[in-house]
PDB file of C-alpha atoms and ligand atoms in Angstrom:
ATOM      1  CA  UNK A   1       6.842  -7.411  15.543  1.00 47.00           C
ATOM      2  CA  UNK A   2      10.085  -6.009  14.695  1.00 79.00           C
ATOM      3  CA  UNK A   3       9.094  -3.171  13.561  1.00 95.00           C
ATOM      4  CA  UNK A   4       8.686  -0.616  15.917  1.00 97.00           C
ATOM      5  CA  UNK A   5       7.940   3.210  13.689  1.00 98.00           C
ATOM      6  CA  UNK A   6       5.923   2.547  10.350  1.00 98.00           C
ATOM      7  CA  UNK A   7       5.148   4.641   7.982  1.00 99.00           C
ATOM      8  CA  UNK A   8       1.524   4.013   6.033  1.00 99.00           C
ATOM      9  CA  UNK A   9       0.920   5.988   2.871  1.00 99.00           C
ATOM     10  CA  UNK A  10      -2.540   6.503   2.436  1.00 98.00           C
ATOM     11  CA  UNK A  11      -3.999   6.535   5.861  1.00 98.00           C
ATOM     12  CA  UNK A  12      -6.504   8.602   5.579  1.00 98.00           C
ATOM     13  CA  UNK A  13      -9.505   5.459   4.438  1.00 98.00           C
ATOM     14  CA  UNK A  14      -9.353   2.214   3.948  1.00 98.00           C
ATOM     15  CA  UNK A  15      -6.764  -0.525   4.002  1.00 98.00           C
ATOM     16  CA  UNK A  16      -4.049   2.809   4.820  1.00 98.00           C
ATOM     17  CA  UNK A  17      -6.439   3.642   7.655  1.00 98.00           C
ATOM     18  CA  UNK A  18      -7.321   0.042   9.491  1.00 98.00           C
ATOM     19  CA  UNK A  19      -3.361  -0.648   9.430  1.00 98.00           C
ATOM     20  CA  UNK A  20      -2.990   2.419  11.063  1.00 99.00           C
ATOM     21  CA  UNK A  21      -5.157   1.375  13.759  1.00 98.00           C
ATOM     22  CA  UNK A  22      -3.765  -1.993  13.626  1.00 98.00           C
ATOM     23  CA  UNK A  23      -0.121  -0.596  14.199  1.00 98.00           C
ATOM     24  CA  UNK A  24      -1.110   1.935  17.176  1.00 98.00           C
ATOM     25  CA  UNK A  25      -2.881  -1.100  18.836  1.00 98.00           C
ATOM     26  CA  UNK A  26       0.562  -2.735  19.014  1.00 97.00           C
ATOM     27  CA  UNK A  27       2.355  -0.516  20.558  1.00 97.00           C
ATOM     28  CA  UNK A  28       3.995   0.913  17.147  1.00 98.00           C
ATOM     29  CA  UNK A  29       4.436   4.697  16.093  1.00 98.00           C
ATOM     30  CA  UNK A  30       2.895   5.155  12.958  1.00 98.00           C
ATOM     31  CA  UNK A  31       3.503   7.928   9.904  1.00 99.00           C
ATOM     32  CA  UNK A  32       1.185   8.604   7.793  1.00 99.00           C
ATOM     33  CA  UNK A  33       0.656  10.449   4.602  1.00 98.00           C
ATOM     34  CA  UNK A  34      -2.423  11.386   2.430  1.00 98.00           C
ATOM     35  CA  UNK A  35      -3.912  13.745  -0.109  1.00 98.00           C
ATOM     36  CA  UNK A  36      -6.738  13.612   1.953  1.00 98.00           C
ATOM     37  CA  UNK A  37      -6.357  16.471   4.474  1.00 98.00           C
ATOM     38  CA  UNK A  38     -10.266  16.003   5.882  1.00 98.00           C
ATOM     39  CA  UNK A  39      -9.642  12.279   6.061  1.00 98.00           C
ATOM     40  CA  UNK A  40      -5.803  12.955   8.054  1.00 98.00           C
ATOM     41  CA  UNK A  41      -7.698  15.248  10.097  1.00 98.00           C
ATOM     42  CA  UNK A  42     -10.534  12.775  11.247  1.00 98.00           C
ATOM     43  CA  UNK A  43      -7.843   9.836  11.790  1.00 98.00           C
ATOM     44  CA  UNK A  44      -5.454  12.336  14.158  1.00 98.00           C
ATOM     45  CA  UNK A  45      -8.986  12.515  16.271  1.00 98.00           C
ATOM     46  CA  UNK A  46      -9.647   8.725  16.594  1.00 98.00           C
ATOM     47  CA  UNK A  47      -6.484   8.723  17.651  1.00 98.00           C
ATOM     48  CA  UNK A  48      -5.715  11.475  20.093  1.00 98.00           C
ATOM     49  CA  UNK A  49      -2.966  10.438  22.218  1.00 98.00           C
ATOM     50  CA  UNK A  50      -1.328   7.816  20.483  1.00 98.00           C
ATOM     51  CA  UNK A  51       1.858   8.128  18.588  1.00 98.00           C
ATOM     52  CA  UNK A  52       1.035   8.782  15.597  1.00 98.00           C
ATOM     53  CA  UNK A  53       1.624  11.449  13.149  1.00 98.00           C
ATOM     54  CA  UNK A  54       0.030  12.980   9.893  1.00 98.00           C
ATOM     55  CA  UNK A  55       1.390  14.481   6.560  1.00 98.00           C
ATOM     56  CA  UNK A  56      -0.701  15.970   3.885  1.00 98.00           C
ATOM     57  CA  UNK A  57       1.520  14.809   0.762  1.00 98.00           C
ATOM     58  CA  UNK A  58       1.092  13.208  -2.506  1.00 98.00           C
ATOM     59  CA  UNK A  59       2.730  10.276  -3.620  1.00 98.00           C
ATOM     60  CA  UNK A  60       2.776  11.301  -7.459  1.00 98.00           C
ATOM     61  CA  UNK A  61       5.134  14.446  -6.387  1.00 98.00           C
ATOM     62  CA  UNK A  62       8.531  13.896  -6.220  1.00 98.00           C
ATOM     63  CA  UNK A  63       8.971  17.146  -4.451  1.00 98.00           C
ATOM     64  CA  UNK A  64       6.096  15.986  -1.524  1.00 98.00           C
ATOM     65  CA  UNK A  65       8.114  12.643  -1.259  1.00 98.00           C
ATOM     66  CA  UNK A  66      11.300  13.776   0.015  1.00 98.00           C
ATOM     67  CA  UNK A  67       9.638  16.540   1.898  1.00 98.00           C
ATOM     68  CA  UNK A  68       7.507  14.243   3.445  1.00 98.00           C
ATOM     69  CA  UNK A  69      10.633  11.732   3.721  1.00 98.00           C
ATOM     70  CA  UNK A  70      13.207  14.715   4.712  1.00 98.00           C
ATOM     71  CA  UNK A  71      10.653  15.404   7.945  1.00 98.00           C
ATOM     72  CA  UNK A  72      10.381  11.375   9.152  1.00 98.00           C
ATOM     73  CA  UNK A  73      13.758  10.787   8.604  1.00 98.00           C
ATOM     74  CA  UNK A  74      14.854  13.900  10.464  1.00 98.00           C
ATOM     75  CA  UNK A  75      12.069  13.392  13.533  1.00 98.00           C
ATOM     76  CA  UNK A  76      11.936   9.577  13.005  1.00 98.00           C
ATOM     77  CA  UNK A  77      15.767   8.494  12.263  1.00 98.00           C
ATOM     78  CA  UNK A  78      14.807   5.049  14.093  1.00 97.00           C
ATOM     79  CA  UNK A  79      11.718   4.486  11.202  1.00 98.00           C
ATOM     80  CA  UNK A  80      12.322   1.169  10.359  1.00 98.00           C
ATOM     81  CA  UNK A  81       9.012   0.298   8.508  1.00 98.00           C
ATOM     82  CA  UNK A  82       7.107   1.702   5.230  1.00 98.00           C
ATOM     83  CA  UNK A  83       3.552   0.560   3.488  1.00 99.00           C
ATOM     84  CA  UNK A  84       3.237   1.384   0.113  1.00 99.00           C
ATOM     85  CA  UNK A  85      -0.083   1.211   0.253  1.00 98.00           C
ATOM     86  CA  UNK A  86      -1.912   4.648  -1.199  1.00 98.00           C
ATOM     87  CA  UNK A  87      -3.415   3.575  -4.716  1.00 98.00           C
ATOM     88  CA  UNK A  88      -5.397   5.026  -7.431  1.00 98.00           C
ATOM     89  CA  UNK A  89      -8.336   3.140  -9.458  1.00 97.00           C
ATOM     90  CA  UNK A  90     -10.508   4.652 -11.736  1.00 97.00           C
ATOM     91  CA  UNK A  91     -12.297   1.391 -12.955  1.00 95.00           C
ATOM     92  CA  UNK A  92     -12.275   2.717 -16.775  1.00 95.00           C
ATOM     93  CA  UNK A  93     -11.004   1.010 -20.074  1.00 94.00           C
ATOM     94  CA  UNK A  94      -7.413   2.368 -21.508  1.00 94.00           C
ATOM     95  CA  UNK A  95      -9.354   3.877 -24.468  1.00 96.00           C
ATOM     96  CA  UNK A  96     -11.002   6.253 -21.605  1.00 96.00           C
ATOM     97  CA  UNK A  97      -7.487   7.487 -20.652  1.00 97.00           C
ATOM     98  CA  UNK A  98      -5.868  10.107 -21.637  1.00 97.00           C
ATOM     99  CA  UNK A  99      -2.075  11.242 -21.380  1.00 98.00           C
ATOM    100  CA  UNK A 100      -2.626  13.273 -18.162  1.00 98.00           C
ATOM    101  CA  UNK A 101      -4.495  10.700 -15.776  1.00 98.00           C
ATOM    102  CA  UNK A 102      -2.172   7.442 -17.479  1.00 98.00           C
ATOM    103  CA  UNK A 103       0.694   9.372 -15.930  1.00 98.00           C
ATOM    104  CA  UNK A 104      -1.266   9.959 -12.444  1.00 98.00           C
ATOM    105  CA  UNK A 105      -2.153   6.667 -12.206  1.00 98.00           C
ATOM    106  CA  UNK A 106       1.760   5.414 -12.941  1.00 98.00           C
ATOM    107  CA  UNK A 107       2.932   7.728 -10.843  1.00 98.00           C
ATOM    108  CA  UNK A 108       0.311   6.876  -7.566  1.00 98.00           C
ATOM    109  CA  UNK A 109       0.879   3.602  -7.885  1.00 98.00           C
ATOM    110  CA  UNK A 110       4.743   2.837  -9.095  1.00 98.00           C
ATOM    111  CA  UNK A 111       6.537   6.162  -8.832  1.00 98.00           C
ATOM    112  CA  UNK A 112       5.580   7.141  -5.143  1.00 99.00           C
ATOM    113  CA  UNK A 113       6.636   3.686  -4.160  1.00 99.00           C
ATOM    114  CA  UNK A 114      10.022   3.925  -5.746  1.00 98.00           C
ATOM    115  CA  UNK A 115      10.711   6.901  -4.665  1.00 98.00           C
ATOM    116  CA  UNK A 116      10.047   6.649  -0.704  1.00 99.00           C
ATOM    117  CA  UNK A 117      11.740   2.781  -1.000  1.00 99.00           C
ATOM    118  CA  UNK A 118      14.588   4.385  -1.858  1.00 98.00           C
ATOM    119  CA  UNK A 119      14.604   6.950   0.366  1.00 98.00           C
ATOM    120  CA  UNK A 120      13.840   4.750   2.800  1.00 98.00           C
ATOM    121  CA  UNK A 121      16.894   1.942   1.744  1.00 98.00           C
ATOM    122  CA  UNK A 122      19.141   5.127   1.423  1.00 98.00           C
ATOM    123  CA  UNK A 123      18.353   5.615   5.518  1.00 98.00           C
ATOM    124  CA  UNK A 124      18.630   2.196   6.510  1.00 98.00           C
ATOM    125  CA  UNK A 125      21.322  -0.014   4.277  1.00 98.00           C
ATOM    126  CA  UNK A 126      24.530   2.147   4.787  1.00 98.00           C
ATOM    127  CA  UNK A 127      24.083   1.727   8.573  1.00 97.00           C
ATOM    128  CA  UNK A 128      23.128  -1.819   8.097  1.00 98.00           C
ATOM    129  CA  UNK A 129      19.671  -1.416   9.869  1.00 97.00           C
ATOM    130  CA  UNK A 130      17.057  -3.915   9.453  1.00 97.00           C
ATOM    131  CA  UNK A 131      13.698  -3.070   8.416  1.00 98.00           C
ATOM    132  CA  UNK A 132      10.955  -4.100   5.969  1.00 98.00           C
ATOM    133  CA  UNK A 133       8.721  -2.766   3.426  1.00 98.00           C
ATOM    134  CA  UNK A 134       5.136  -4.062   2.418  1.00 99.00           C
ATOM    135  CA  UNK A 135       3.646  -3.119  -1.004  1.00 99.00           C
ATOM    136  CA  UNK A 136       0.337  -3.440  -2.049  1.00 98.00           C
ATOM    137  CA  UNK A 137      -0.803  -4.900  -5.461  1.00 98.00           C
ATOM    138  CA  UNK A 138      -3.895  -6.298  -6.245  1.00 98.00           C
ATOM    139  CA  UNK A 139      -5.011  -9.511  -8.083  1.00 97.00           C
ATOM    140  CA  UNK A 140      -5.457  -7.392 -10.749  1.00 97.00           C
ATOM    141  CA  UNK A 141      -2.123  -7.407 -11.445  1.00 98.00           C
ATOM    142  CA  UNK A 142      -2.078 -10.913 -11.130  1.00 98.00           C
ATOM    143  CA  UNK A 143      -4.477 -12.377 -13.643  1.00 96.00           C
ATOM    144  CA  UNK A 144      -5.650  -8.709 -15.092  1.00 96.00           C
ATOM    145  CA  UNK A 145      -8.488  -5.788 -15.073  1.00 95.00           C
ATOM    146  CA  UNK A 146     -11.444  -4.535 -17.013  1.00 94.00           C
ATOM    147  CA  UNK A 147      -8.839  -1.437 -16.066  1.00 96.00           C
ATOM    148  CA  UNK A 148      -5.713  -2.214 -18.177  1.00 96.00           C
ATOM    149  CA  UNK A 149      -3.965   0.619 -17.235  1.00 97.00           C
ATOM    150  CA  UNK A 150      -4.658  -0.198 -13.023  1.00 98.00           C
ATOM    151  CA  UNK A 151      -3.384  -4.042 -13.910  1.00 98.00           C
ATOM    152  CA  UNK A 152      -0.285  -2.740 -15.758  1.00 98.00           C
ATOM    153  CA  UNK A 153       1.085  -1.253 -12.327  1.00 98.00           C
ATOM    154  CA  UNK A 154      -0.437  -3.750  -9.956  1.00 98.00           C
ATOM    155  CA  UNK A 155       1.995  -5.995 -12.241  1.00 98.00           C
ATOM    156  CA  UNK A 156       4.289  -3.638 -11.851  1.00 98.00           C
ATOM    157  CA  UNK A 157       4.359  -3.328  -7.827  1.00 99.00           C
ATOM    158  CA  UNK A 158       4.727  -6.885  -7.781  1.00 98.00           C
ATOM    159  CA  UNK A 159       8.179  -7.011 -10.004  1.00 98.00           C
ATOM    160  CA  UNK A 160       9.076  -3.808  -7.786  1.00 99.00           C
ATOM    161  CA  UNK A 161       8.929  -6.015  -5.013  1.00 99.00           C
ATOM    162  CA  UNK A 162      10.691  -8.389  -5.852  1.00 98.00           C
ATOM    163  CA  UNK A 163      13.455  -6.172  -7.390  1.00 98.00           C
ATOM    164  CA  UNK A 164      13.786  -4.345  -4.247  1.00 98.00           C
ATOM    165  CA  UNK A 165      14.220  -7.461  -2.616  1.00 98.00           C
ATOM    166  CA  UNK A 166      16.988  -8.417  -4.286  1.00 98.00           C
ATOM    167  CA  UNK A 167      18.236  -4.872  -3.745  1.00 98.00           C
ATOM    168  CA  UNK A 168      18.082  -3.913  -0.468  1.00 98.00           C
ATOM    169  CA  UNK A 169      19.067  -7.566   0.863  1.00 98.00           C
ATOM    170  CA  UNK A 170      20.229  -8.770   3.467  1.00 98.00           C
ATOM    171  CA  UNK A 171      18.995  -5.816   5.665  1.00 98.00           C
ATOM    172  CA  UNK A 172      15.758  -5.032   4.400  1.00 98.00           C
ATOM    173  CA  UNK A 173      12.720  -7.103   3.846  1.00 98.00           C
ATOM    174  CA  UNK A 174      10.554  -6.724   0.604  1.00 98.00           C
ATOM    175  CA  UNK A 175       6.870  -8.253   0.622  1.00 98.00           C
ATOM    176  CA  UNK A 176       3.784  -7.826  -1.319  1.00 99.00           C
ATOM    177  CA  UNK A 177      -0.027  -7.931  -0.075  1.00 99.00           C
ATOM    178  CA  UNK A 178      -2.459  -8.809  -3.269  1.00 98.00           C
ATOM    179  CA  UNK A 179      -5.823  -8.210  -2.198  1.00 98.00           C
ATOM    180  CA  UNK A 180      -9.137  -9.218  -3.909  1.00 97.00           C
ATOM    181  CA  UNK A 181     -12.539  -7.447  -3.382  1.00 97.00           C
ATOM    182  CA  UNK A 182     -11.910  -5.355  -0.464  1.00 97.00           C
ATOM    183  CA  UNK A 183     -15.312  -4.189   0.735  1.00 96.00           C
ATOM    184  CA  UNK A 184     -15.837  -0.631   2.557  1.00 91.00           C
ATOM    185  CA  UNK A 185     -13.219   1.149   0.357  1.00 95.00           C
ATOM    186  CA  UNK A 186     -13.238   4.269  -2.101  1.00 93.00           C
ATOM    187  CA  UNK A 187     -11.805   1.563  -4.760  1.00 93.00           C
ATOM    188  CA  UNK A 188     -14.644  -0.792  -4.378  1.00 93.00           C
ATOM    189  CA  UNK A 189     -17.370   1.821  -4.896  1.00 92.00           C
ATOM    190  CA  UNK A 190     -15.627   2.686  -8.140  1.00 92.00           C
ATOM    191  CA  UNK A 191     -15.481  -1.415  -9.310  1.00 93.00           C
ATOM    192  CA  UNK A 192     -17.754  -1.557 -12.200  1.00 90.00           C
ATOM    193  CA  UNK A 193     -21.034  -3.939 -10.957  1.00 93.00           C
ATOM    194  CA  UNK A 194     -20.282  -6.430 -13.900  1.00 93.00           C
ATOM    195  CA  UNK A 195     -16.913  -6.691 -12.207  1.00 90.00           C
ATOM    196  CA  UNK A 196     -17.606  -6.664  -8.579  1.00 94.00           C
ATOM    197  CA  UNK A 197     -20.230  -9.176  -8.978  1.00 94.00           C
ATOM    198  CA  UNK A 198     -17.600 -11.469 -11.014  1.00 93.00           C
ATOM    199  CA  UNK A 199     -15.251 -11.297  -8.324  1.00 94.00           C
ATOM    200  CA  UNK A 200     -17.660 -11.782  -5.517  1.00 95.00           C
ATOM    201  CA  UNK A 201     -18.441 -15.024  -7.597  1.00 95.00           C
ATOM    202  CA  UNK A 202     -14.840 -16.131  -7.700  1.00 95.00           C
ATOM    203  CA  UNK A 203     -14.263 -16.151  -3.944  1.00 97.00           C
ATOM    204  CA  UNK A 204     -14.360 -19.558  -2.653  1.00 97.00           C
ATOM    205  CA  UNK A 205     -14.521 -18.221   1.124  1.00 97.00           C
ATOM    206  CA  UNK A 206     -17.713 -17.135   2.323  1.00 95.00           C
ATOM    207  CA  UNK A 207     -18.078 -13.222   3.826  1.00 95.00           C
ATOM    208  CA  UNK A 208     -16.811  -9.755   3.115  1.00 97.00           C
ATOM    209  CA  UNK A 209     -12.947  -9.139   2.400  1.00 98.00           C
ATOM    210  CA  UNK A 210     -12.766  -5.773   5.626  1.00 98.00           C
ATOM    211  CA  UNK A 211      -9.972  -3.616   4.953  1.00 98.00           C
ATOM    212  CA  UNK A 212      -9.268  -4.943   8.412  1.00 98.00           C
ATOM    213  CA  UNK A 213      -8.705  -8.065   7.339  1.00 98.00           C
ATOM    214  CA  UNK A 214      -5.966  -7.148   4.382  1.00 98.00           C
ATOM    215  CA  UNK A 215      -4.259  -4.851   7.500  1.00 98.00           C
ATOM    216  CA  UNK A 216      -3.770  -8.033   9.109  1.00 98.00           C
ATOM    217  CA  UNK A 217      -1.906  -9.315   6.481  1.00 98.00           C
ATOM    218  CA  UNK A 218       0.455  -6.372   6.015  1.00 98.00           C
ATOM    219  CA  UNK A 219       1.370  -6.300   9.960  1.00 98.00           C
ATOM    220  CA  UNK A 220       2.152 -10.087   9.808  1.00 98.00           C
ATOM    221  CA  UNK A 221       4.728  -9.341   6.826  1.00 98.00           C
ATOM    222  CA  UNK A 222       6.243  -6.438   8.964  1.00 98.00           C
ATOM    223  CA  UNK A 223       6.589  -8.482  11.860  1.00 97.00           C
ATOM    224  CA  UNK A 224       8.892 -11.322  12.786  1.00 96.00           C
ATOM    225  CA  UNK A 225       6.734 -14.383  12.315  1.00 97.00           C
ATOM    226  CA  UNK A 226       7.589 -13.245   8.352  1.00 98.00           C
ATOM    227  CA  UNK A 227      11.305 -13.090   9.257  1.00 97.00           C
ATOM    228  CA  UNK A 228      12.161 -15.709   6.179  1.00 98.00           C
ATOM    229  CA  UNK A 229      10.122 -14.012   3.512  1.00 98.00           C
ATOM    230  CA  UNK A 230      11.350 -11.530   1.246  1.00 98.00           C
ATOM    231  CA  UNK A 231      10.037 -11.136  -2.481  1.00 98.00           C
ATOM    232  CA  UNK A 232       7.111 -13.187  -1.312  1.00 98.00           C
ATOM    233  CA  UNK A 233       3.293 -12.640  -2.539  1.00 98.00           C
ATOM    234  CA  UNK A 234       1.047 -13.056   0.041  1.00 98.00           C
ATOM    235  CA  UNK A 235      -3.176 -12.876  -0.772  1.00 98.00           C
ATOM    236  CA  UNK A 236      -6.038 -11.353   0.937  1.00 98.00           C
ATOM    237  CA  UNK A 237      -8.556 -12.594  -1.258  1.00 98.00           C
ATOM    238  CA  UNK A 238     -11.125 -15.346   0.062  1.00 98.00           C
ATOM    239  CA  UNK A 239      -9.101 -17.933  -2.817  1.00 97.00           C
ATOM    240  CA  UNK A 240     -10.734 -15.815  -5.736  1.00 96.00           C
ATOM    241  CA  UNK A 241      -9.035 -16.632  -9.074  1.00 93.00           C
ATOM    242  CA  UNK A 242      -7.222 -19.573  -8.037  1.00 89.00           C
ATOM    243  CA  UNK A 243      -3.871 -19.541  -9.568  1.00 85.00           C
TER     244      UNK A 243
HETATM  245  N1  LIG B 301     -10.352  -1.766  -2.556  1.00 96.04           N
HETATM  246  C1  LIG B 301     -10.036  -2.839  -3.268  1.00 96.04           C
HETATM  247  O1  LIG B 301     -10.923  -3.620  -3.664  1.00 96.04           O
HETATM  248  C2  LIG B 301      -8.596  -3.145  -3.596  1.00 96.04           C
HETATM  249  C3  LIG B 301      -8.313  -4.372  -4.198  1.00 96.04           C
HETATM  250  C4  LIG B 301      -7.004  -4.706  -4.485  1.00 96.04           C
HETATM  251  C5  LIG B 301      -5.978  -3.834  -4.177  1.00 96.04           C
HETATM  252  N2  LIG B 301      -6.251  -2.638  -3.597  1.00 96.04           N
HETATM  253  C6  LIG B 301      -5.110  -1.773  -3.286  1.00 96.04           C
HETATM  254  O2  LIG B 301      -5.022  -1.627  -1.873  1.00 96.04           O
HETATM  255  C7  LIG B 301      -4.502  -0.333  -1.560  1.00 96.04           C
HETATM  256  C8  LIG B 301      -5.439   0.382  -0.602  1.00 96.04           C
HETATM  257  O3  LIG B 301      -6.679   0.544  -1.269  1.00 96.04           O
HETATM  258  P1  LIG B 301      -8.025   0.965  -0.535  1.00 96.04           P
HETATM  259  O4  LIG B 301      -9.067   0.064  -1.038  1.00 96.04           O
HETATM  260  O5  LIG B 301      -7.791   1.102   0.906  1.00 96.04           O
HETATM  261  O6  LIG B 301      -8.244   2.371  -1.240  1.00 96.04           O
HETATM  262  P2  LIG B 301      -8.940   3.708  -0.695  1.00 96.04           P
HETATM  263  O7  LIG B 301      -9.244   4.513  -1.905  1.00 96.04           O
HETATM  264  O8  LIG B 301     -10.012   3.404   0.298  1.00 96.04           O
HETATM  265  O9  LIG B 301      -7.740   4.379   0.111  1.00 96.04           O
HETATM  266  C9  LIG B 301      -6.597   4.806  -0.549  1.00 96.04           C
HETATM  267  C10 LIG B 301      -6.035   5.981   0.234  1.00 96.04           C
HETATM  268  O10 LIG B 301      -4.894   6.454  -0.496  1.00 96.04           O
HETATM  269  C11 LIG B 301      -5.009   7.856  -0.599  1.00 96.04           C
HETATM  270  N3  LIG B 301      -4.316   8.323  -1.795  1.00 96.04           N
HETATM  271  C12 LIG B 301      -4.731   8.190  -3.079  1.00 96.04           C
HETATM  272  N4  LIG B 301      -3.851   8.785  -3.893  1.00 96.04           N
HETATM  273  C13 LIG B 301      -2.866   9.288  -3.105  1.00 96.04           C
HETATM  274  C14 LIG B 301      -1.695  10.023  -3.378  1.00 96.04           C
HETATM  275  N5  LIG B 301      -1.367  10.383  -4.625  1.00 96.04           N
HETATM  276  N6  LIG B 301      -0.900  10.380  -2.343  1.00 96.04           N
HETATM  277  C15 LIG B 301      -1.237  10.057  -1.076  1.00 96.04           C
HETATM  278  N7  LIG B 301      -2.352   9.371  -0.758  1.00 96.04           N
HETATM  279  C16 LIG B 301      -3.159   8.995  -1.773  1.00 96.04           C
HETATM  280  C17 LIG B 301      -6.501   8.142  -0.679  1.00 96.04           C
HETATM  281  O11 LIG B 301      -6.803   9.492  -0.364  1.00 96.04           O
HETATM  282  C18 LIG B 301      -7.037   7.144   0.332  1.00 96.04           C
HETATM  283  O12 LIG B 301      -7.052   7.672   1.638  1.00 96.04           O
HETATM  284  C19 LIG B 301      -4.321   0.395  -2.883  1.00 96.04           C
HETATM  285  O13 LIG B 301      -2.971   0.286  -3.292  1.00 96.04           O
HETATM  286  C20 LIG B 301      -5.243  -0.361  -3.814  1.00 96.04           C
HETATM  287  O14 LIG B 301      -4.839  -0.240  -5.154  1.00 96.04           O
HETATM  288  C21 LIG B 301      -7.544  -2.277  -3.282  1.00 96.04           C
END
């Protein structure tokens, strides 16, 4: 992998948490951040001894991104990887919304990621340093959600990708993970069951989607066996919704 430091938002459960693990198996030093201080705290123990490192901070604030991004850079100037992967759901029509959580759920899910991309381009492109971000989006943002306002950004992370890709090119690669059903996650639990069993029904691949298994996909996108891919889509999603 080329990749050698990462950082993971999100780490704390889920997809953020299995890459984690994923990462420190391969050798890499991994940065993670999460509004999840009990859930930080529990990861840091699984993983005594390894390099890794933990940040309570919330993606929505633009203040705890470039604190959070002023202390990697500053003990990490080598960082050379970053997951956008810390996402909110909240499984509701846009009727249910109002002002308040629409501009949480923009800002978990688009304006965290633009913010530490460019913090993290800002680092890397004027010393011509290669590196490569992963995003995650969802196939909700693909073909749509019962959740309008959750497939508006997942579309959204999915043009940011490939606008950053075109942005931060040559040096920097830009990929994007689209996950179906992933089992075993805070998101899934909050799928309504209408929903979760229509997209159980769609996958064409037999047994669970692990968080484990979308990991996989986001280390093979930081590492060199992507080397030609930037802008690309890549699913994790048992062929559901073929399209
Ligand atoms: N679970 C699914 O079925 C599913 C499907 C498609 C896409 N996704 C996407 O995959 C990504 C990972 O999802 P998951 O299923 O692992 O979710 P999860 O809820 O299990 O984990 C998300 C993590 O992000 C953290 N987080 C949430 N808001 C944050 C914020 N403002 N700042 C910092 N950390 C924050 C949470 O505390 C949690 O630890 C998300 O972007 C999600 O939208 C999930």
């Amino acid at each position: 992998m080329s990749v050698n430091t990462v950082i993971v938002t999100g780490g704390a459960s889920g997809v953020g948490r299995a890459l984690v693990g994923r990462l420190l198996d391969a050798g890499k030093t991994v940065i993670t951040c999460d509004i999840d201080e009990t859930g930080l705290k529990s990861l840091a123990a699984e993983h005594e001894g390894r390099p890794l490192e933990t940040h309570v901070a919330d993606v929505a604030s633009h203040e705890d991104c470039d604190a959070f991004m002023d202390q990697v850079l500053a003990a990490h100037p080598d960082v050379n990887g970053l997951v956008n992967n810390a996402g909110l759901y909240l499984g509701q029509p846009v009727w249910e919304y109002d002002d308040a959580t629409i501009e949480r759920v923009i800002a978990v899910n688009i304006k965290g990621p633009v913010w530490l991309s460019r913090r993290f381009a800002d680092h890397l492109l004027p010393a011509k340093r290669r590196g490569a971000i992963v995003n995650l989006a969802s196939v909700a943002g693909e073909v749509g959600s019962s959740d309008a306002l959750y497939g508006t950004v997942k579309a959204g992370v999915i043009g940011l990708t490939k606008s950053n890709a075109m942005n931060f090119a040559p040096y920097i690669r830009v990929n994007v993970v689209s996950p179906g059903l992933i089992v075993n996650t805070a998101i899934a639990d909050r799928i309504p069951d209408y929903r979760y069993a229509e997209y159980k029904r769609q996958e064409q691949l037999d047994g669970d989607i692990l968080p484990e298994y979308v990991a996989d996909v986001c280390t093979y996108l930081l590492g060199d066996g992507s080397r030609t891919l930037t802008g690309a889509l890549l699913r994790a999603d048992n062929g559901s919704y073929p399209r």
